Short mmCIF file of C-alpha atoms and ligand atoms in Angstrom, two decimals:
data_model
loop_
_atom_site.label_atom_id
_atom_site.label_comp_id
_atom_site.label_asym_id
_atom_site.label_seq_id
_atom_site.Cartn_x
_atom_site.Cartn_y
_atom_site.Cartn_z
CA MET S 1 -159.32 -124.89 142.74
CA SER S 2 -161.46 -127.54 144.47
CA ASP S 3 -163.08 -130.35 142.47
CA HIS S 4 -166.32 -128.59 141.58
CA GLU S 5 -165.08 -125.09 141.05
CA HIS S 6 -164.68 -123.97 137.48
CA ALA S 7 -161.37 -122.92 135.99
CA PRO S 8 -161.29 -119.11 135.69
CA ALA S 9 -160.93 -119.50 131.90
CA LEU S 10 -164.10 -121.65 131.75
CA GLU S 11 -166.03 -119.18 133.90
CA GLU S 12 -164.89 -116.32 131.67
CA THR S 13 -165.99 -118.17 128.54
CA ALA S 14 -169.39 -118.97 130.07
CA GLU S 15 -169.88 -115.33 130.94
CA ALA S 16 -168.75 -114.20 127.48
CA ILE S 17 -171.20 -116.59 125.78
CA ALA S 18 -174.08 -115.41 127.98
CA THR S 19 -173.37 -111.74 127.23
CA MET S 20 -172.77 -112.51 123.52
CA GLU S 21 -169.20 -111.29 123.56
CA ILE S 22 -168.59 -114.77 122.15
CA ARG S 23 -171.45 -115.36 119.71
CA GLY S 24 -172.43 -117.20 116.56
CA ALA S 25 -173.13 -120.90 116.81
CA ALA S 26 -169.78 -122.15 115.48
CA THR S 27 -167.75 -119.68 117.54
CA ILE S 28 -169.70 -120.63 120.67
CA ALA S 29 -168.93 -124.31 120.01
CA ALA S 30 -165.21 -123.62 119.60
CA GLY S 31 -165.19 -121.47 122.75
CA ALA S 32 -166.92 -124.21 124.75
CA ALA S 33 -164.47 -126.90 123.61
CA GLU S 34 -161.51 -124.67 124.48
CA ALA S 35 -163.06 -123.89 127.88
CA LEU S 36 -163.33 -127.63 128.63
CA ALA S 37 -159.66 -128.00 127.68
CA ALA S 38 -158.82 -125.19 130.13
CA GLN S 39 -160.89 -126.89 132.82
CA ALA S 40 -159.00 -130.15 132.18
CA ARG S 41 -155.67 -128.35 132.40
CA GLU S 42 -156.49 -126.55 135.63
CA ALA S 43 -158.61 -129.10 137.53
CA ASP S 44 -156.59 -130.23 140.56
CA ALA S 45 -158.70 -133.36 141.10
CA ASP S 46 -157.06 -136.05 143.22
CA SER S 47 -158.94 -138.99 141.68
CA PRO S 48 -160.36 -139.98 138.28
CA ASP S 49 -163.90 -139.72 139.68
CA ALA S 50 -163.27 -136.21 141.00
CA PHE S 51 -161.78 -135.20 137.66
CA ARG S 52 -164.79 -136.52 135.74
CA ALA S 53 -167.17 -134.75 138.14
CA SER S 54 -165.30 -131.49 137.68
CA MET S 55 -165.49 -131.79 133.88
CA ARG S 56 -169.23 -132.54 134.01
CA ALA S 57 -169.80 -129.53 136.29
CA GLY S 58 -167.85 -127.29 133.92
CA ALA S 59 -169.88 -128.56 130.97
CA ARG S 60 -173.13 -127.87 132.85
CA ARG S 61 -172.01 -124.30 133.51
CA LEU S 62 -171.34 -123.79 129.78
CA HIS S 63 -174.58 -125.53 128.82
CA GLU S 64 -176.77 -123.20 130.87
CA THR S 65 -175.50 -120.02 129.13
CA ARG S 66 -177.67 -119.96 125.98
CA PRO S 67 -180.37 -122.47 125.06
CA THR S 68 -180.91 -122.36 121.28
CA ALA S 69 -177.64 -123.04 119.42
CA VAL S 70 -177.24 -126.82 119.56
CA SER S 71 -173.60 -126.47 118.54
CA LEU S 72 -172.94 -125.80 122.24
CA PRO S 73 -174.24 -129.14 123.63
CA ASN S 74 -172.88 -130.92 120.55
CA ALA S 75 -169.40 -129.56 121.38
CA LEU S 76 -169.70 -130.60 125.04
CA ARG S 77 -170.89 -134.06 123.97
CA TYR S 78 -168.03 -134.50 121.51
CA VAL S 79 -165.39 -133.70 124.12
CA LEU S 80 -166.92 -135.51 127.13
CA GLN S 81 -167.64 -138.67 125.14
CA ARG S 82 -163.92 -138.91 124.39
CA MET S 83 -162.83 -138.43 128.03
CA GLU S 84 -161.04 -141.68 128.90
CA GLY S 85 -158.22 -143.06 131.00
CA HIS S 86 -157.49 -144.81 134.30
CA ASP S 87 -155.72 -141.91 135.97
CA VAL S 88 -156.10 -138.13 136.10
CA ALA S 89 -153.17 -137.50 133.75
CA ALA S 90 -154.65 -139.72 131.03
CA LEU S 91 -158.12 -138.22 131.48
CA ARG S 92 -156.68 -134.72 131.26
CA GLU S 93 -154.82 -135.59 128.09
CA SER S 94 -157.89 -137.15 126.46
CA VAL S 95 -160.03 -134.04 127.05
CA GLN S 96 -157.38 -131.72 125.64
CA ARG S 97 -156.88 -133.95 122.61
CA ALA S 98 -160.65 -134.15 121.95
CA ALA S 99 -161.08 -130.37 122.26
CA GLY S 100 -158.26 -129.82 119.77
CA GLU S 101 -159.73 -132.37 117.34
CA PHE S 102 -163.13 -130.74 117.63
CA THR S 103 -161.94 -127.22 116.79
CA ARG S 104 -159.85 -128.50 113.88
CA GLN S 105 -162.91 -130.32 112.52
CA LEU S 106 -164.97 -127.14 112.85
CA ASP S 107 -162.54 -125.22 110.67
CA ARG S 108 -162.41 -128.00 108.10
CA ALA S 109 -166.20 -128.35 108.01
CA GLN S 110 -166.62 -124.63 107.41
CA ASP S 111 -164.11 -124.65 104.56
CA ASP S 112 -165.80 -127.67 102.98
CA LEU S 113 -169.32 -126.28 103.25
CA GLY S 114 -168.10 -122.91 101.95
CA ARG S 115 -166.90 -124.54 98.74
CA ILE S 116 -170.22 -126.39 98.35
CA GLY S 117 -172.33 -123.29 99.02
CA ALA S 118 -170.21 -121.29 96.59
CA ASN S 119 -171.31 -123.60 93.79
CA ARG S 120 -174.83 -122.21 94.18
CA LEU S 121 -173.59 -118.67 93.52
CA ALA S 122 -172.85 -117.43 90.00
CA ASP S 123 -170.51 -114.71 88.79
CA GLY S 124 -172.32 -111.37 89.07
CA ASP S 125 -174.81 -112.53 91.74
CA THR S 126 -176.11 -110.32 94.54
CA VAL S 127 -176.75 -112.02 97.87
CA MET S 128 -178.86 -110.84 100.80
CA THR S 129 -177.69 -111.75 104.32
CA HIS S 130 -179.36 -111.77 107.72
CA CYS S 131 -177.41 -111.47 110.99
CA HIS S 132 -173.79 -112.65 111.05
CA SER S 133 -173.03 -116.26 110.25
CA THR S 134 -169.49 -117.51 109.70
CA ASP S 135 -170.93 -120.51 107.80
CA ALA S 136 -172.92 -118.25 105.45
CA LEU S 137 -169.92 -115.95 104.96
CA ALA S 138 -167.74 -118.97 104.13
CA CYS S 139 -169.96 -119.61 101.06
CA VAL S 140 -169.69 -116.04 99.80
CA GLU S 141 -165.94 -115.88 100.52
CA ALA S 142 -165.35 -119.18 98.69
CA ALA S 143 -167.29 -117.85 95.68
CA VAL S 144 -165.08 -114.75 95.67
CA GLU S 145 -161.98 -116.96 95.90
CA GLN S 146 -163.28 -118.87 92.86
CA GLY S 147 -163.07 -115.55 91.00
CA LYS S 148 -166.81 -114.75 91.03
CA GLU S 149 -167.91 -111.16 91.47
CA ILE S 150 -170.50 -111.05 94.25
CA GLU S 151 -172.33 -108.09 95.74
CA ALA S 152 -174.22 -108.09 99.03
CA ILE S 153 -177.26 -106.46 100.52
CA VAL S 154 -176.81 -106.79 104.26
CA LYS S 155 -179.69 -106.52 106.74
CA GLU S 156 -178.63 -104.73 109.90
CA THR S 157 -180.48 -107.29 112.09
CA ARG S 158 -182.01 -105.61 115.07
CA PRO S 159 -181.77 -105.56 118.01
CA ARG S 160 -178.01 -106.25 118.22
CA ASN S 161 -177.06 -105.25 114.67
CA GLN S 162 -174.88 -108.25 113.91
CA GLY S 163 -175.32 -107.20 110.26
CA HIS S 164 -172.62 -104.61 110.91
CA ILE S 165 -170.12 -107.43 111.49
CA THR S 166 -171.24 -109.08 108.25
CA ALA S 167 -170.90 -105.78 106.38
CA GLU S 168 -167.36 -105.30 107.62
CA GLN S 169 -166.23 -108.86 106.89
CA LEU S 170 -167.74 -108.87 103.39
CA ARG S 171 -166.18 -105.54 102.64
CA ASP S 172 -162.82 -106.92 103.81
CA ALA S 173 -163.35 -109.82 101.39
CA GLY S 174 -163.74 -107.33 98.54
CA VAL S 175 -167.53 -107.62 98.26
CA PRO S 176 -169.41 -104.35 97.58
CA VAL S 177 -171.91 -104.01 100.45
CA THR S 178 -175.20 -102.14 100.79
CA LEU S 179 -176.48 -102.01 104.37
CA ILE S 180 -180.27 -101.80 104.81
CA VAL S 181 -182.66 -101.74 107.76
CA ASP S 182 -184.55 -104.99 108.31
CA SER S 183 -187.87 -103.53 107.22
CA ALA S 184 -186.43 -102.73 103.76
CA ALA S 185 -185.69 -106.36 102.94
CA ARG S 186 -188.72 -107.05 100.72
CA ARG S 187 -188.15 -103.89 98.73
CA TYR S 188 -184.60 -105.03 97.89
CA LEU S 189 -185.38 -108.69 97.16
CA ASP S 190 -186.02 -107.86 93.48
CA ASP S 191 -182.33 -106.94 93.22
CA VAL S 192 -181.16 -110.18 94.85
CA ASP S 193 -180.24 -113.57 93.31
CA HIS S 194 -179.79 -115.55 96.56
CA VAL S 195 -180.57 -115.16 100.22
CA VAL S 196 -177.85 -116.79 102.35
CA VAL S 197 -178.37 -117.35 106.08
CA GLY S 198 -176.84 -119.46 108.82
CA ALA S 199 -178.47 -121.56 111.52
CA ASP S 200 -178.29 -122.01 115.26
CA SER S 201 -180.12 -125.34 115.13
CA ILE S 202 -181.73 -127.52 112.51
CA ALA S 203 -184.55 -129.83 113.52
CA ALA S 204 -185.14 -133.34 112.21
CA ASP S 205 -188.09 -132.16 110.08
CA GLY S 206 -185.80 -129.67 108.29
CA SER S 207 -186.98 -126.58 110.18
CA VAL S 208 -184.23 -123.97 110.45
CA ILE S 209 -183.86 -122.14 113.75
CA ASN S 210 -181.93 -118.94 113.11
CA LYS S 211 -181.80 -115.28 114.16
CA VAL S 212 -185.27 -113.81 114.53
CA GLY S 213 -186.46 -112.39 111.22
CA THR S 214 -185.20 -115.32 109.15
CA SER S 215 -188.66 -116.86 108.74
CA GLY S 216 -190.24 -113.62 107.49
CA LEU S 217 -187.34 -113.14 105.11
CA ALA S 218 -187.77 -116.69 103.81
CA VAL S 219 -191.50 -116.21 103.18
CA ASN S 220 -190.80 -112.95 101.34
CA ALA S 221 -188.01 -114.57 99.31
CA ARG S 222 -190.36 -117.36 98.23
CA GLU S 223 -193.00 -114.81 97.25
CA ARG S 224 -190.41 -112.95 95.14
CA GLY S 225 -189.02 -116.19 93.67
CA VAL S 226 -185.57 -115.69 95.21
CA PRO S 227 -183.82 -118.90 96.37
CA ILE S 228 -182.77 -119.03 100.02
CA MET S 229 -180.17 -121.36 101.47
CA THR S 230 -179.01 -122.12 104.98
CA ALA S 231 -175.31 -122.73 105.46
CA ALA S 232 -174.86 -124.95 108.49
CA GLN S 233 -172.19 -127.38 109.57
CA THR S 234 -173.51 -130.64 110.95
CA ILE S 235 -172.86 -129.49 114.54
CA LYS S 236 -176.01 -127.37 114.00
CA LEU S 237 -178.14 -130.51 113.62
CA HIS S 238 -180.20 -130.98 116.76
CA PRO S 239 -180.10 -134.67 117.79
CA GLU S 240 -182.87 -134.40 120.39
CA THR S 241 -185.39 -133.40 117.71
CA LEU S 242 -185.05 -136.96 116.38
CA THR S 243 -187.03 -138.08 119.41
CA GLY S 244 -189.69 -135.39 119.35
CA HIS S 245 -188.08 -132.64 121.43
CA THR S 246 -188.51 -129.08 120.24
CA VAL S 247 -185.82 -126.39 120.19
CA GLU S 248 -186.05 -123.78 122.93
CA ILE S 249 -186.14 -120.22 121.61
CA GLU S 250 -184.02 -117.91 123.76
CA MET S 251 -185.81 -114.84 125.13
CA ARG S 252 -183.26 -112.09 125.78
CA SER S 253 -183.37 -108.93 127.85
CA GLU S 254 -185.87 -106.23 126.87
CA ASP S 255 -183.05 -103.70 127.35
CA GLU S 256 -181.70 -104.88 123.97
CA VAL S 257 -184.92 -103.57 122.37
CA ILE S 258 -185.56 -100.35 124.26
CA SER S 259 -183.66 -98.40 126.91
CA PRO S 260 -185.13 -98.49 130.42
CA GLU S 261 -185.53 -94.68 130.26
CA LYS S 262 -187.50 -94.74 127.00
CA ARG S 263 -189.63 -97.56 128.29
CA GLU S 264 -190.37 -95.67 131.45
CA GLU S 265 -191.29 -92.63 129.34
CA ILE S 266 -193.77 -94.65 127.22
CA GLY S 267 -195.11 -96.48 130.27
CA GLY S 268 -197.44 -99.47 130.53
CA ILE S 269 -196.14 -101.68 127.71
CA GLU S 270 -194.81 -105.21 127.50
CA VAL S 271 -191.56 -105.75 125.60
CA GLU S 272 -190.48 -109.13 124.24
CA ASN S 273 -187.17 -110.05 122.68
CA PRO S 274 -187.04 -113.54 121.15
CA ALA S 275 -183.55 -114.07 119.71
CA PHE S 276 -184.56 -116.71 117.14
CA ASP S 277 -187.42 -117.98 115.02
CA VAL S 278 -188.31 -121.13 113.11
CA THR S 279 -188.40 -121.29 109.32
CA PRO S 280 -190.49 -124.27 108.17
CA PRO S 281 -188.73 -126.54 105.63
CA ARG S 282 -191.12 -125.58 102.82
CA TYR S 283 -189.69 -122.05 102.76
CA MET S 284 -186.04 -123.10 102.57
CA ASP S 285 -184.51 -124.24 99.28
CA ALA S 286 -181.40 -125.97 100.56
CA ILE S 287 -179.35 -126.75 103.63
CA VAL S 288 -175.65 -126.70 102.79
CA THR S 289 -173.42 -128.76 105.09
CA GLU S 290 -169.84 -130.05 104.87
CA HIS S 291 -171.38 -133.35 103.67
CA GLY S 292 -173.15 -131.74 100.72
CA GLN S 293 -176.35 -129.91 99.95
CA PHE S 294 -179.69 -131.28 101.19
CA PRO S 295 -183.34 -130.44 100.60
CA PRO S 296 -184.49 -129.56 104.17
CA GLU S 297 -186.96 -132.47 104.29
CA SER S 298 -184.17 -135.01 103.76
CA ILE S 299 -181.82 -133.71 106.47
CA VAL S 300 -183.22 -136.35 108.83
CA THR S 301 -181.34 -139.03 106.86
CA LEU S 302 -178.02 -137.33 107.58
CA MET S 303 -179.02 -136.84 111.23
CA ARG S 304 -179.75 -140.57 111.68
CA GLU S 305 -176.42 -141.41 110.08
CA LEU S 306 -174.55 -139.05 112.41
CA PHE S 307 -176.43 -139.49 115.69
CA GLY S 308 -178.32 -142.79 115.49
CA GLU S 309 -181.68 -142.28 117.14
CA GLY S 310 -180.76 -139.62 119.67
CA ALA S 311 -178.09 -138.27 121.97
CA ASP S 312 -177.04 -138.70 125.57
CA GLN S 313 -176.13 -135.94 128.02
CA PRO S 314 -172.68 -136.86 129.33
CA TRP S 315 -172.61 -133.71 131.48
CA ALA S 316 -175.52 -134.90 133.67
CA GLU S 317 -174.84 -136.05 137.26
CA PRO S 318 -174.63 -139.89 137.20
P1 LIG J 401 -172.35 -119.31 112.60
C1 LIG J 401 -176.05 -116.43 115.28
O1 LIG J 401 -176.72 -116.31 116.52
C2 LIG J 401 -176.94 -116.12 114.09
O2 LIG J 401 -178.28 -116.51 114.27
C3 LIG J 401 -176.23 -116.90 113.02
O3 LIG J 401 -177.03 -117.12 111.87
C4 LIG J 401 -175.91 -118.19 113.77
O4 LIG J 401 -175.53 -117.77 115.07
C5 LIG J 401 -174.88 -119.07 113.16
O5 LIG J 401 -173.60 -118.49 113.18
P2 LIG J 401 -176.24 -115.26 117.67
O6 LIG J 401 -175.16 -116.00 118.45
O7 LIG J 401 -172.18 -120.54 113.41
O8 LIG J 401 -175.77 -113.99 117.03
O9 LIG J 401 -172.64 -119.65 111.16
O10 LIG J 401 -177.48 -115.06 118.52
O11 LIG J 401 -171.17 -118.36 112.74
#
């Protein structure tokens, strides 16, 4: 492998993230950190500079896969900022150590936020979910572990039906599950005590960027008087929004919405497939992180504590 080629394992991970074989913000972050560790292991750089360049190139390849979940650049930043040493062996070691630390912290953060989110759920509650979020599931699973009986109404979440994964995992956790189509959500909100969703990014003003359909669900929940919470580890906080940047919403292939044959048959239509939407802070009751529960409008305080005033891009060419 020459200096700027990617390790096969990194290339495979990048491809898997782009095609959503690896998906979900936390899982993407863990995959990216592990891919950097593989790159460090396999890079046959003959100088510290060449090694650093190869790590930056690998990080850029991972970064370009999907634009919305900030956990991806936050993972790359965590690992690359800890790359240090005067020779290749030391650099290699530092990257592998940082990647390991990062994934261990992810697991710990999810456990901690799960216990905090579970405190919002009472014995006998019914929750409604949207998409598949490991952070949101951690809250429900922790509530079940505390001995609470929880039921779930699970939205299928078109176009990719990640709700099916949620249904299966909740069922495995012993939660009775009712699967509904997305359009039925408002009808079922009267039977629900809490809406629990995840996040791909959270902006400094407390806006929650999550799977498309979250914002409509949040507005409906408010209208029905049902509390809605976002479960999100702090790697979902988007540092660049502290300095006025907005979060890019990924537009995915129209083939996820309609088959090429059906489209051809209908003829003459545009198809759009935004993967995410933005829920304004006034429609979200709480953001639950591993550092505690926050009203969305106050999340900026935590962001300043964690990131200062912004974030660099250690994967950029010097
Ligand atoms: P966790 C997913 O995006 C969903 O929007 C989900 O709410 C979010 O990531 C967070 O997932 P996609 O990758 O990190 O399915 O909580 O497009 O697992």
